[in-house]
Amino acid sequence: MELIDTHCHLTFEQLADDVDSVIERSKAAGVIAWITVGTDNAENQKAVELAEKFDNLYVAAGIHPHDAKKVTNDDLKKLKQLAQNEKVVAIGETGLDFHYDFSSPAEQTRLFAAHLQIAAESNLPLIIHSRESFEDTIDILDKHGTSVSKVVFHCFGYTTQEAKIVLEKGFYISFTGSVTFKNAQKTREAAEIVPAEKLMIETDCPYMSPEPMRKQKINEPALLIHTAKFLAELKNIGFAEFAQTTTNTSKGFFNLPQAAR
Ligand SMILES: [Zn+2]
Ligand SMILES: [Zn+2]
């Protein structure tokens, strides 16, 4: 059994100091590849350096919508350069987050559109962070995203109806441990309708430890197994089959070497 953690933040301080043991525990739990996601250029740079040390550790490079108001043209240039690194397999996370207002919708929209352009020019798939902004997210993808090869909505927290719209557009959907939370009925209903071939899993660690490990303050890739088992059961798919399908989906989405292990 092999799983891929398609969205983690291994460069964040909660995990970075102890990253060798984090990776060891992850492998012991069957999680054999990782996409570590940058949220600004300092993190993107750290992520590339970390990925150079570990096999099967890859990078998504992006600037989080929270930081939109600080972003300069030089930052975007730097991001585009980083995207050329062979360990960078995606652009993101990017998108819109209207839950927090660290940056205005206009600033977030501009940064999101810039990421879409970089993803298209670099021919890389895109990781979307979208919270309380579904229609605007889809709008911008319709307007500026038509040349982007592949798109995933990460940490999906929208409804079944919204999941259907995402799937109709040919996009992918990824779930974190939040799907296991008691109050996440809506997310579970959405997960039920996502075909396993369009579904990926992630920890988004160090945040959001899944049940029954929610008390573990610092989430890590080893805990992905709980979300995987939960989703396999929810979707009535044997665990081995679920693991294999989502791992194949992830390898295809990020164009990872098929022999990755
Ligand atoms: Zn996110
Ligand atoms: Zn994240």
Short mmCIF file of C-alpha atoms and ligand atoms in Angstrom, two decimals:
data_model
loop_
_atom_site.label_atom_id
_atom_site.label_comp_id
_atom_site.label_asym_id
_atom_site.label_seq_id
_atom_site.Cartn_x
_atom_site.Cartn_y
_atom_site.Cartn_z
CA MET A 1 0.00 0.00 0.00
CA GLU A 2 1.36 3.38 -1.05
CA LEU A 3 -0.07 6.84 -0.55
CA ILE A 4 1.01 10.28 -1.70
CA ASP A 5 0.55 13.35 0.45
CA THR A 6 -0.34 15.82 -2.32
CA HIS A 7 -0.28 18.94 -0.13
CA CYS A 8 1.89 19.44 2.92
CA HIS A 9 4.04 22.25 4.29
CA LEU A 10 7.23 20.48 5.36
CA THR A 11 9.20 23.75 5.41
CA PHE A 12 7.00 25.29 8.12
CA GLU A 13 8.81 25.56 11.42
CA GLN A 14 6.58 23.01 13.20
CA LEU A 15 7.95 20.29 10.88
CA ALA A 16 11.18 21.64 9.39
CA ASP A 17 13.38 21.11 12.46
CA ASP A 18 12.48 17.46 12.61
CA VAL A 19 11.97 16.73 8.95
CA ASP A 20 14.10 13.57 8.79
CA SER A 21 11.98 11.83 11.42
CA VAL A 22 8.80 13.23 9.87
CA ILE A 23 9.79 11.59 6.56
CA GLU A 24 10.77 8.34 8.30
CA ARG A 25 7.46 8.08 10.16
CA SER A 26 5.66 8.90 6.93
CA LYS A 27 7.33 6.06 5.02
CA ALA A 28 6.62 3.64 7.87
CA ALA A 29 2.93 4.58 7.53
CA GLY A 30 2.94 3.93 3.76
CA VAL A 31 3.13 7.54 2.59
CA ILE A 32 5.97 7.37 0.07
CA ALA A 33 5.86 10.68 -1.82
CA TRP A 34 5.09 14.26 -0.92
CA ILE A 35 4.27 17.57 -2.55
CA THR A 36 5.49 20.29 -0.20
CA VAL A 37 3.72 23.55 -0.94
CA GLY A 38 5.32 26.98 -0.75
CA THR A 39 3.27 29.98 0.33
CA ASP A 40 5.78 32.74 -0.48
CA ASN A 41 9.15 32.89 -2.24
CA ALA A 42 11.15 32.32 0.95
CA GLU A 43 9.17 29.10 1.54
CA ASN A 44 9.36 28.18 -2.16
CA GLN A 45 13.14 28.46 -2.03
CA LYS A 46 13.33 26.38 1.16
CA ALA A 47 11.00 23.81 -0.40
CA VAL A 48 13.25 23.40 -3.45
CA GLU A 49 16.30 22.97 -1.22
CA LEU A 50 14.50 20.37 0.88
CA ALA A 51 13.28 18.49 -2.20
CA GLU A 52 16.83 18.23 -3.45
CA LYS A 53 17.66 16.20 -0.32
CA PHE A 54 14.88 13.61 -0.55
CA ASP A 55 13.76 11.27 -3.31
CA ASN A 56 10.04 11.49 -4.08
CA LEU A 57 9.72 14.89 -2.41
CA TYR A 58 8.41 17.45 -4.88
CA VAL A 59 7.43 21.11 -4.73
CA ALA A 60 4.46 23.28 -5.57
CA ALA A 61 5.61 26.90 -5.79
CA GLY A 62 3.21 29.74 -5.16
CA ILE A 63 2.29 32.79 -3.13
CA HIS A 64 -0.69 32.40 -0.82
CA PRO A 65 -3.68 34.74 -1.38
CA HIS A 66 -3.25 35.93 2.24
CA ASP A 67 0.00 37.61 1.11
CA ALA A 68 -1.42 39.18 -2.06
CA LYS A 69 -1.08 42.78 -0.95
CA LYS A 70 2.69 42.45 -0.41
CA VAL A 71 3.51 40.93 -3.81
CA THR A 72 5.72 42.82 -6.27
CA ASN A 73 6.50 42.18 -9.93
CA ASP A 74 9.93 40.97 -8.83
CA ASP A 75 8.28 38.34 -6.65
CA LEU A 76 6.37 37.07 -9.66
CA LYS A 77 9.53 36.98 -11.74
CA LYS A 78 11.30 35.02 -9.01
CA LEU A 79 8.35 32.59 -8.83
CA LYS A 80 8.53 32.02 -12.56
CA GLN A 81 12.23 31.25 -12.31
CA LEU A 82 11.69 28.83 -9.43
CA ALA A 83 9.06 27.05 -11.51
CA GLN A 84 11.85 25.97 -13.87
CA ASN A 85 13.45 23.79 -11.18
CA GLU A 86 12.96 20.13 -12.03
CA LYS A 87 11.59 19.35 -8.56
CA VAL A 88 8.79 21.91 -8.98
CA VAL A 89 5.78 19.95 -10.25
CA ALA A 90 2.96 22.46 -9.72
CA ILE A 91 2.12 26.13 -9.25
CA GLY A 92 0.26 27.05 -6.06
CA GLU A 93 -1.20 27.27 -3.67
CA THR A 94 -3.06 30.21 -5.15
CA GLY A 95 -6.65 31.34 -5.31
CA LEU A 96 -9.06 33.36 -3.23
CA ASP A 97 -9.80 33.34 0.49
CA PHE A 98 -12.60 35.67 1.52
CA HIS A 99 -12.85 34.11 4.98
CA TYR A 100 -9.88 36.17 6.13
CA ASP A 101 -9.22 39.66 4.80
CA PHE A 102 -5.42 39.82 5.03
CA SER A 103 -5.56 41.04 1.40
CA SER A 104 -8.45 42.61 -0.52
CA PRO A 105 -10.45 40.66 -3.12
CA ALA A 106 -8.95 42.85 -5.87
CA GLU A 107 -5.38 42.14 -4.69
CA GLN A 108 -6.10 38.42 -4.42
CA THR A 109 -7.70 38.36 -7.87
CA ARG A 110 -4.69 40.00 -9.47
CA LEU A 111 -2.26 37.55 -7.84
CA PHE A 112 -4.45 34.57 -8.74
CA ALA A 113 -4.54 35.64 -12.41
CA ALA A 114 -0.74 36.03 -12.39
CA HIS A 115 -0.38 32.44 -11.10
CA LEU A 116 -2.66 31.17 -13.86
CA GLN A 117 -0.40 32.79 -16.40
CA ILE A 118 2.75 31.33 -14.83
CA ALA A 119 1.17 27.85 -14.68
CA ALA A 120 0.21 28.07 -18.36
CA GLU A 121 3.64 29.35 -19.43
CA SER A 122 5.47 26.74 -17.34
CA ASN A 123 3.07 24.01 -18.43
CA LEU A 124 2.51 22.97 -14.81
CA PRO A 125 -0.70 21.93 -13.01
CA LEU A 126 -2.26 24.34 -10.53
CA ILE A 127 -3.23 23.96 -6.86
CA ILE A 128 -6.18 26.14 -5.90
CA HIS A 129 -6.95 27.40 -2.41
CA SER A 130 -10.55 28.64 -2.42
CA ARG A 131 -12.54 29.56 0.65
CA GLU A 132 -15.86 31.43 0.76
CA SER A 133 -15.18 32.52 -2.81
CA PHE A 134 -16.50 29.75 -5.04
CA GLU A 135 -18.15 31.81 -7.79
CA ASP A 136 -15.27 34.27 -8.04
CA THR A 137 -12.76 31.41 -8.19
CA ILE A 138 -14.64 29.75 -11.06
CA ASP A 139 -15.06 33.12 -12.80
CA ILE A 140 -11.32 33.81 -12.79
CA LEU A 141 -10.52 30.27 -13.93
CA ASP A 142 -13.00 30.74 -16.81
CA LYS A 143 -11.46 34.08 -17.77
CA HIS A 144 -7.74 33.49 -17.24
CA GLY A 145 -7.27 29.76 -16.74
CA THR A 146 -8.14 28.25 -20.10
CA SER A 147 -4.50 27.47 -20.96
CA VAL A 148 -3.73 25.78 -17.64
CA SER A 149 -3.27 22.03 -18.13
CA LYS A 150 -4.71 20.69 -14.86
CA VAL A 151 -6.38 22.18 -11.79
CA VAL A 152 -7.08 20.79 -8.30
CA PHE A 153 -9.25 22.39 -5.60
CA HIS A 154 -7.29 21.58 -2.45
CA CYS A 155 -8.80 21.18 1.04
CA PHE A 156 -12.26 20.99 -0.52
CA GLY A 157 -14.90 22.44 1.78
CA TYR A 158 -17.69 23.31 -0.63
CA THR A 159 -21.03 21.57 -1.28
CA THR A 160 -22.00 18.66 -3.52
CA GLN A 161 -23.47 21.11 -6.03
CA GLU A 162 -20.19 23.00 -6.17
CA ALA A 163 -18.20 19.75 -6.44
CA LYS A 164 -20.30 18.89 -9.50
CA ILE A 165 -19.39 22.20 -11.14
CA VAL A 166 -15.68 21.61 -10.43
CA LEU A 167 -15.87 18.10 -11.93
CA GLU A 168 -17.82 19.29 -14.98
CA LYS A 169 -14.95 21.62 -15.73
CA GLY A 170 -12.57 18.65 -15.68
CA PHE A 171 -10.84 19.75 -12.47
CA TYR A 172 -9.72 17.52 -9.59
CA ILE A 173 -10.73 17.64 -5.92
CA SER A 174 -8.51 17.02 -2.92
CA PHE A 175 -9.57 16.35 0.67
CA THR A 176 -7.73 16.96 3.94
CA GLY A 177 -8.40 15.51 7.37
CA SER A 178 -11.17 18.07 7.70
CA VAL A 179 -13.48 15.58 5.92
CA THR A 180 -13.24 13.41 9.08
CA PHE A 181 -14.38 16.18 11.45
CA LYS A 182 -17.72 15.73 13.18
CA ASN A 183 -19.18 18.96 11.78
CA ALA A 184 -18.11 18.21 8.18
CA GLN A 185 -21.28 16.51 6.93
CA LYS A 186 -21.44 18.80 3.89
CA THR A 187 -17.85 17.96 2.91
CA ARG A 188 -18.56 14.23 3.30
CA GLU A 189 -21.59 14.49 1.02
CA ALA A 190 -19.42 16.19 -1.59
CA ALA A 191 -16.71 13.51 -1.21
CA GLU A 192 -19.28 10.81 -1.92
CA ILE A 193 -19.88 12.04 -5.45
CA VAL A 194 -16.24 12.59 -6.47
CA PRO A 195 -15.02 9.65 -8.60
CA ALA A 196 -11.86 8.09 -7.15
CA GLU A 197 -10.05 8.89 -10.43
CA LYS A 198 -10.65 12.61 -9.78
CA LEU A 199 -9.88 12.53 -6.07
CA MET A 200 -6.62 13.18 -4.25
CA ILE A 201 -5.75 13.24 -0.56
CA GLU A 202 -3.52 15.50 1.49
CA THR A 203 -2.69 16.42 5.06
CA ASP A 204 -2.15 20.20 4.63
CA CYS A 205 0.12 19.59 7.64
CA PRO A 206 1.17 21.01 10.07
CA TYR A 207 -2.55 21.91 10.27
CA MET A 208 -5.73 19.87 10.58
CA SER A 209 -4.88 16.49 12.08
CA PRO A 210 -7.61 14.02 11.07
CA GLU A 211 -9.85 12.10 13.46
CA PRO A 212 -9.06 10.10 15.59
CA MET A 213 -5.74 11.95 15.94
CA ARG A 214 -7.21 15.41 16.09
CA LYS A 215 -5.63 16.04 19.47
CA GLN A 216 -2.16 15.75 17.89
CA LYS A 217 -1.41 19.46 17.57
CA ILE A 218 1.13 19.14 14.78
CA ASN A 219 -0.23 17.15 11.85
CA GLU A 220 2.27 15.26 9.65
CA PRO A 221 2.19 13.06 6.53
CA ALA A 222 2.14 9.82 8.58
CA LEU A 223 -1.42 10.72 9.62
CA LEU A 224 -2.65 10.71 6.00
CA ILE A 225 -3.58 7.06 6.46
CA HIS A 226 -6.53 8.07 8.68
CA THR A 227 -8.04 10.32 6.03
CA ALA A 228 -7.43 7.66 3.38
CA LYS A 229 -9.16 4.93 5.39
CA PHE A 230 -12.04 7.24 6.26
CA LEU A 231 -12.65 8.18 2.61
CA ALA A 232 -12.35 4.59 1.34
CA GLU A 233 -15.02 3.55 3.82
CA LEU A 234 -17.23 6.54 3.05
CA LYS A 235 -17.05 5.75 -0.65
CA ASN A 236 -17.43 2.01 -0.14
CA ILE A 237 -14.19 1.15 -1.91
CA GLY A 238 -11.70 -1.42 -0.61
CA PHE A 239 -8.81 0.35 1.04
CA ALA A 240 -6.11 -1.16 -1.20
CA GLU A 241 -8.02 -0.18 -4.31
CA PHE A 242 -8.69 3.31 -3.00
CA ALA A 243 -4.99 3.79 -2.16
CA GLN A 244 -3.88 2.57 -5.57
CA THR A 245 -6.40 4.69 -7.48
CA THR A 246 -5.67 7.95 -5.64
CA THR A 247 -1.92 7.32 -5.87
CA ASN A 248 -2.19 6.78 -9.64
CA THR A 249 -4.37 9.89 -9.93
CA SER A 250 -1.77 11.92 -8.03
CA LYS A 251 1.15 10.60 -10.11
CA GLY A 252 -0.75 11.48 -13.27
CA PHE A 253 -1.85 14.89 -12.06
CA PHE A 254 1.65 16.00 -11.02
CA ASN A 255 3.40 14.05 -13.80
CA LEU A 256 5.51 12.19 -11.25
CA PRO A 257 7.74 9.40 -12.52
CA GLN A 258 5.45 6.33 -12.58
CA ALA A 259 8.14 4.30 -10.85
CA ALA A 260 8.32 6.79 -7.95
CA ARG A 261 8.80 5.05 -4.66
ZN ZN B 1 -4.75 26.19 1.43
ZN ZN B 2 -1.72 24.57 2.32
#
